[in-house]
GROMACS .gro file of C-alpha atoms in nm:
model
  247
    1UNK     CA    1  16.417   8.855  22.966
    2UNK     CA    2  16.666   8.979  23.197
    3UNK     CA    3  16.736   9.287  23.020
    4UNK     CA    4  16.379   9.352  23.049
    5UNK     CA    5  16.351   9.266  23.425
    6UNK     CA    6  16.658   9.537  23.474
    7UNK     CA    7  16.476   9.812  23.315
    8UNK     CA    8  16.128   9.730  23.515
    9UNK     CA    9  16.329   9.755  23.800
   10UNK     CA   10  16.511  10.042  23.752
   11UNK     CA   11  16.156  10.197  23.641
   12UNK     CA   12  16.003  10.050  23.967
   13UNK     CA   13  16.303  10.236  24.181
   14UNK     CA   14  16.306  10.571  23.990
   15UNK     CA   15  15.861  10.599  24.035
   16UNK     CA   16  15.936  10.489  24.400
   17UNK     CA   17  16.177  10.808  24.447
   18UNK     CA   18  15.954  11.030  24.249
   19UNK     CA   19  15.642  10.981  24.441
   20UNK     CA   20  15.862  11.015  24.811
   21UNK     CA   21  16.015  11.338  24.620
   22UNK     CA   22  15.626  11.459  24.596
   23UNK     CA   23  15.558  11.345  24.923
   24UNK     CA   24  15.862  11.538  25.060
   25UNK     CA   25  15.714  11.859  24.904
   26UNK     CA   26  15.318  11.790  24.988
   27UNK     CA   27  15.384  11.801  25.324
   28UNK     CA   28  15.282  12.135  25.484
   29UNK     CA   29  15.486  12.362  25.686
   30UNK     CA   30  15.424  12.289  26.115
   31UNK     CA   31  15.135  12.523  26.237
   32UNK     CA   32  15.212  12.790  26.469
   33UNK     CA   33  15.100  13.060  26.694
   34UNK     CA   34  14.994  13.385  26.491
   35UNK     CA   35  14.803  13.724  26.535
   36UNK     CA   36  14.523  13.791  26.299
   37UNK     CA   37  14.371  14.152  26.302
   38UNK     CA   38  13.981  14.160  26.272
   39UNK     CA   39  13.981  14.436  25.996
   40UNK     CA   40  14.272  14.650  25.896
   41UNK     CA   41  14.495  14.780  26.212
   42UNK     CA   42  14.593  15.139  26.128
   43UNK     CA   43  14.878  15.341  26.322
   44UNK     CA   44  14.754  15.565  26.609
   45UNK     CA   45  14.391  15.385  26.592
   46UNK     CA   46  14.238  15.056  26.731
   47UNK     CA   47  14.190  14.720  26.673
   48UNK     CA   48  14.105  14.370  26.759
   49UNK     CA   49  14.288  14.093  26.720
   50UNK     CA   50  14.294  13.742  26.718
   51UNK     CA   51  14.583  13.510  26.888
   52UNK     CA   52  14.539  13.211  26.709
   53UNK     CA   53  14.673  12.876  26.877
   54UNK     CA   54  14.731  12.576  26.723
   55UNK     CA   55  14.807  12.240  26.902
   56UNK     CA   56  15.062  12.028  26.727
   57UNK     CA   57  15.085  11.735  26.957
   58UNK     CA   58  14.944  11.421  26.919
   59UNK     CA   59  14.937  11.304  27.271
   60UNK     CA   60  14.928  11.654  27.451
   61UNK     CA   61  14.640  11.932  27.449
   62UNK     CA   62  14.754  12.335  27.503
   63UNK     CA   63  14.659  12.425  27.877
   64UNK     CA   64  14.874  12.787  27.901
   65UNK     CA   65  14.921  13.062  27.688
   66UNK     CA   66  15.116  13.414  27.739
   67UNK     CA   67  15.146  13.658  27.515
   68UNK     CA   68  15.457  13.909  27.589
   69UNK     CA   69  15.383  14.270  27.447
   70UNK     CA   70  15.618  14.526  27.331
   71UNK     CA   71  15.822  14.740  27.590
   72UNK     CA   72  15.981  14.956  27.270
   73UNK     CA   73  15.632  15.022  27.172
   74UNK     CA   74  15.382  14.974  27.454
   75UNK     CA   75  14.956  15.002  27.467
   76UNK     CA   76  14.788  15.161  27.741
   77UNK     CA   77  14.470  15.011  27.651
   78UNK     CA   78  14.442  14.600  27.627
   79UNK     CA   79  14.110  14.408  27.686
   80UNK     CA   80  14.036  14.047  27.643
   81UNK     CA   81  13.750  13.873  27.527
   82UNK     CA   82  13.632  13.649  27.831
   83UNK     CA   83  13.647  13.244  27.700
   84UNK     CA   84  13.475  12.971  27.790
   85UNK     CA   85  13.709  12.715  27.966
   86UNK     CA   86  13.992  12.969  28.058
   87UNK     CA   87  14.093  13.165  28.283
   88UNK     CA   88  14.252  13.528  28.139
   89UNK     CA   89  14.541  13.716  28.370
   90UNK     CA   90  14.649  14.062  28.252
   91UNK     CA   91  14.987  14.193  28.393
   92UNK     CA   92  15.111  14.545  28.354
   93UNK     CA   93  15.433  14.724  28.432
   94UNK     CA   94  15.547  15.070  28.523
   95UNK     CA   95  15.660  15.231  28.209
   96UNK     CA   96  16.000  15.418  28.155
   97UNK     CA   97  15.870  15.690  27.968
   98UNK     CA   98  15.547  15.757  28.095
   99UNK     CA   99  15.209  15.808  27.743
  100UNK     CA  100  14.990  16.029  27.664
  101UNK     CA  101  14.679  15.914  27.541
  102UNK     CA  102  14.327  16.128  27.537
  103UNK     CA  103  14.519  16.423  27.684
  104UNK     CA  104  14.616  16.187  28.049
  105UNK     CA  105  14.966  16.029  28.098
  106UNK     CA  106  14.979  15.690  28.168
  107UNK     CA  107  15.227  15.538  28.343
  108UNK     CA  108  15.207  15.184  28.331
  109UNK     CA  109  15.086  14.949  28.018
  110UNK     CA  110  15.005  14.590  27.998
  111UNK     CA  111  15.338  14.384  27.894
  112UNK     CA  112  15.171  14.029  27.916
  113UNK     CA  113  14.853  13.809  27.903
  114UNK     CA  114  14.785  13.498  28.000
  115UNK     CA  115  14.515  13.236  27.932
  116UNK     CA  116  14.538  12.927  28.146
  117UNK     CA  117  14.308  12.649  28.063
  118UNK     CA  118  14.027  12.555  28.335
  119UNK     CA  119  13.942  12.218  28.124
  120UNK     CA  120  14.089  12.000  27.901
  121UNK     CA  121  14.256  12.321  27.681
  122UNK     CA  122  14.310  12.302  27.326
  123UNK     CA  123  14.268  11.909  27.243
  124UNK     CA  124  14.518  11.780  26.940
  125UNK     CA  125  14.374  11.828  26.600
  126UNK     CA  126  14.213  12.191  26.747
  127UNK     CA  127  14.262  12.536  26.764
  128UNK     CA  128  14.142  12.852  26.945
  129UNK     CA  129  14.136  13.188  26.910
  130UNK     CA  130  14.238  13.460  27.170
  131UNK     CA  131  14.096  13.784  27.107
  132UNK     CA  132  14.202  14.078  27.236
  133UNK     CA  133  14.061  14.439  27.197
  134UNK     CA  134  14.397  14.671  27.173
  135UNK     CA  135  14.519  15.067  27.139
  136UNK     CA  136  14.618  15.333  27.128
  137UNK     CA  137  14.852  15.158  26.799
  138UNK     CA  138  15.198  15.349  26.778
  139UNK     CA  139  15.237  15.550  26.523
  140UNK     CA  140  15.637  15.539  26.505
  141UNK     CA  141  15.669  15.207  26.365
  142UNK     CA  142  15.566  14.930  26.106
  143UNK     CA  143  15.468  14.636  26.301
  144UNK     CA  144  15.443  14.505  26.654
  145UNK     CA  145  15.596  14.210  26.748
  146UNK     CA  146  15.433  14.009  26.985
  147UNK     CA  147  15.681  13.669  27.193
  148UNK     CA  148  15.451  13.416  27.303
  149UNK     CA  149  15.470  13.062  27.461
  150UNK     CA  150  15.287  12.806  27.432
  151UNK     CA  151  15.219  12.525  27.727
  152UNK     CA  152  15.118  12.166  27.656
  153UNK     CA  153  14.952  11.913  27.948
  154UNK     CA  154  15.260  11.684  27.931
  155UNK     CA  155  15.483  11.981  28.073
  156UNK     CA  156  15.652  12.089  27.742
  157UNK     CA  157  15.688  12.475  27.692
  158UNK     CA  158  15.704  12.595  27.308
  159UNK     CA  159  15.891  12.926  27.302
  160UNK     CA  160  15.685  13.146  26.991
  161UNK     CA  161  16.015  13.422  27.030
  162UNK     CA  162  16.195  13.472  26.665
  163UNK     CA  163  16.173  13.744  26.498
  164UNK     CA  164  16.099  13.703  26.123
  165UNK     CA  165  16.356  13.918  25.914
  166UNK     CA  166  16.282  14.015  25.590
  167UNK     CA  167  16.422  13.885  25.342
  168UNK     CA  168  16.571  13.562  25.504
  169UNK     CA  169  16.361  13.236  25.584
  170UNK     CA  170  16.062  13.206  25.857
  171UNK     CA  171  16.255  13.117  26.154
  172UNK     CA  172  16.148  12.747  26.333
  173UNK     CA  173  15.945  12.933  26.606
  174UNK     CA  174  15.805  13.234  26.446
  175UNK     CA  175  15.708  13.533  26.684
  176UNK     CA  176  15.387  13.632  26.619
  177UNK     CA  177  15.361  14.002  26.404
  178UNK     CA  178  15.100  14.257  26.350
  179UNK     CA  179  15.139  14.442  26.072
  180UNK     CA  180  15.022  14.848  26.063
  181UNK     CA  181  14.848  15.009  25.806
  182UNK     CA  182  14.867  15.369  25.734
  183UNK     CA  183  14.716  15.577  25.940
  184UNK     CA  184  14.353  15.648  25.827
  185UNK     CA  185  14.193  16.004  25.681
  186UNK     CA  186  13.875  15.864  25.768
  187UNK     CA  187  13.750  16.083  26.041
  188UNK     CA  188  13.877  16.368  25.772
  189UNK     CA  189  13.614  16.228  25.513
  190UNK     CA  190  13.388  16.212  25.741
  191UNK     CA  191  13.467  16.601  25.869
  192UNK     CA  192  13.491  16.738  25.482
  193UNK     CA  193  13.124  16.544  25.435
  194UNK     CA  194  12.987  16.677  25.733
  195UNK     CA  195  13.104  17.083  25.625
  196UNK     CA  196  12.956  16.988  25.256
  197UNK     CA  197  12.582  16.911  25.459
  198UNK     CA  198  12.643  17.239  25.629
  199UNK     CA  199  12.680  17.425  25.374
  200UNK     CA  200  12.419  17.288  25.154
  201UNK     CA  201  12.185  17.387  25.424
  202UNK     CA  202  12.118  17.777  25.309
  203UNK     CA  203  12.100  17.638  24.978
  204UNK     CA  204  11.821  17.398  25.041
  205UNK     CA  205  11.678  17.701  25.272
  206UNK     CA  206  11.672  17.952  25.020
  207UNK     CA  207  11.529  17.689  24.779
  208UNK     CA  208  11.224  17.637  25.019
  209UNK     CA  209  11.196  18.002  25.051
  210UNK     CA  210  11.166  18.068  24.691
  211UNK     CA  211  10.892  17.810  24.659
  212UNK     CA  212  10.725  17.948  24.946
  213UNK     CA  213  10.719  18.293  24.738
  214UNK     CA  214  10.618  18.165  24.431
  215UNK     CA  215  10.331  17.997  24.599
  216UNK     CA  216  10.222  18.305  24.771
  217UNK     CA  217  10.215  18.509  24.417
  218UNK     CA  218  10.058  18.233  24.301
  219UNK     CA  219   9.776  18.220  24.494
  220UNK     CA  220   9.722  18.607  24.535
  221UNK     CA  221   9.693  18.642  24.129
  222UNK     CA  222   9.401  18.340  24.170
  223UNK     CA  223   9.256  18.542  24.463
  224UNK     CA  224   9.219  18.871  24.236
  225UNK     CA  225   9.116  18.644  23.914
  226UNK     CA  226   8.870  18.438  24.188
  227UNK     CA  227   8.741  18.781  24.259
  228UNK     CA  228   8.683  18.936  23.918
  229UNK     CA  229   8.517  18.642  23.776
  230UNK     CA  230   8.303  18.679  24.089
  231UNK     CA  231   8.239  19.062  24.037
  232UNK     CA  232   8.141  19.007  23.659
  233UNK     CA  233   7.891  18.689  23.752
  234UNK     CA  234   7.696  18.943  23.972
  235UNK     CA  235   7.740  19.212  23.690
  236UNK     CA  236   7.564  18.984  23.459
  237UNK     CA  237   7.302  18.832  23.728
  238UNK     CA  238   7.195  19.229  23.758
  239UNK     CA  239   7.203  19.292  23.398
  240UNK     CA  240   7.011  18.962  23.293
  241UNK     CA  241   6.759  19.089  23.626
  242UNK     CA  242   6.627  19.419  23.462
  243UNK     CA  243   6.589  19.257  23.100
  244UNK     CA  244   6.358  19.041  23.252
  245UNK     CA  245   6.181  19.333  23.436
  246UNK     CA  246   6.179  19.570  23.128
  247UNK     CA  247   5.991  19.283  22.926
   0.00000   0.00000   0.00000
């Protein structure tokens, strides 16, 4: 009996550790601040994104985001979505090296936004999204790394500032990243279709004209047969007249 209790217990104590040893892996990864592109971002182009904010506390709600942008690569044009419940400051900063975008140099760029709650901000167990409308994208790099922080009601400041390096593990507080897409040959599709409708034009004019011809022949020969069917009825009227008469 003994030896039996020992090996229940030892079974008992090795299922315990197996199921905290699932539990251990189960549990997901901490939540964190991210940008999300709305479509595919493509160097030199557009694009909106999304900044999306999760809250992690259980006894705090987010009242205060700020997203930093890049001074290495900076974008003259950034517009936020107005939001419900916050209030949205955009800062911008004279610029080293001054752009050119749309044939006009710019000489200052937005390096920071910030969206400060007007209510109770991002409750625990929530998220929200922070969209932003952004360009011209650089065309000189892969990605755009964007340091944001992240303000909860009880006072405590979350610092979103790592960079992820490839090949090594996600750091604890992850900067967000956007990645960049080739550049697109879109708007050359969309020339090369637009020559191909041009020059399919004479071809669909000389195709009307042709008909237009053929019509015209067409009708003339049923004109001249119209006409000697005619001639002949009154040819045979006349005839068919005097062999009446001569009777």
């Amino acid at each position: 009996m003994k030896a039996i209790s020992r090996k229940t217990t030892r079974l008992a104590t090795v299922g315990a550790l197996a199921g905290t040893a699932v539990l251990a892996v189960s549990v997901p990864a901490f939540a964190h601040v991210s940008v999300q592109p709305e479509g595919t971002p493509a160097k030199g182009g557009y694009a909106v994104v999304d900044f999306k904010v999760p809250n992690e506390r259980d006894n705090a709600s987010t009242t205060k985001i700020e997203v930093n942008f890049p001074t290495d690569h900076p974008l003259a044009s950034v517009m936020p979505e107005p939001i419900d419940g916050w209030k949205i400051d955009v800062t911008k900063s004279k610029l080293a090296k001054p752009l050119e975008m749309h044939g006009e140099k710019i000489s200052e760029a937005v390096t920071k936004v910030t969206w400060t709650a007007d209510g109770d901000g991002i409750k625990p167990g929530y998220f929200q999204k922070f969209p932003l409308s952004i360009g011209q994208l650089p065309e000189d790099t892969d990605q755009l790394v964007f340091k944001a922080l992240q303000t909860y009601s009880n006072k405590e400041v979350v610092r979103w500032i790592e960079v992820p390096q490839k090949g090594q593990p996600e750091p604890d507080n992850p900067a967000p990243v956007l990645q960049l897409a080739a550049a697109s040959d879109g708007d050359a599709d969309g020339a090369s279709a637009q020559n191909a409708a041009d020059d399919s034009k004479p071809a669909a004019q000389d195709t009307t004209a042709a008909s237009t011809s053929g019509s015209d022949t067409t009708a003339r020969v049923l004109g001249v047969v119209g006409i000697v069917i005619g001639a002949a009825g009154v040819a045979y009227g006349v005839f068919a007249g005097r062999r009446r008469t001569t009777a």
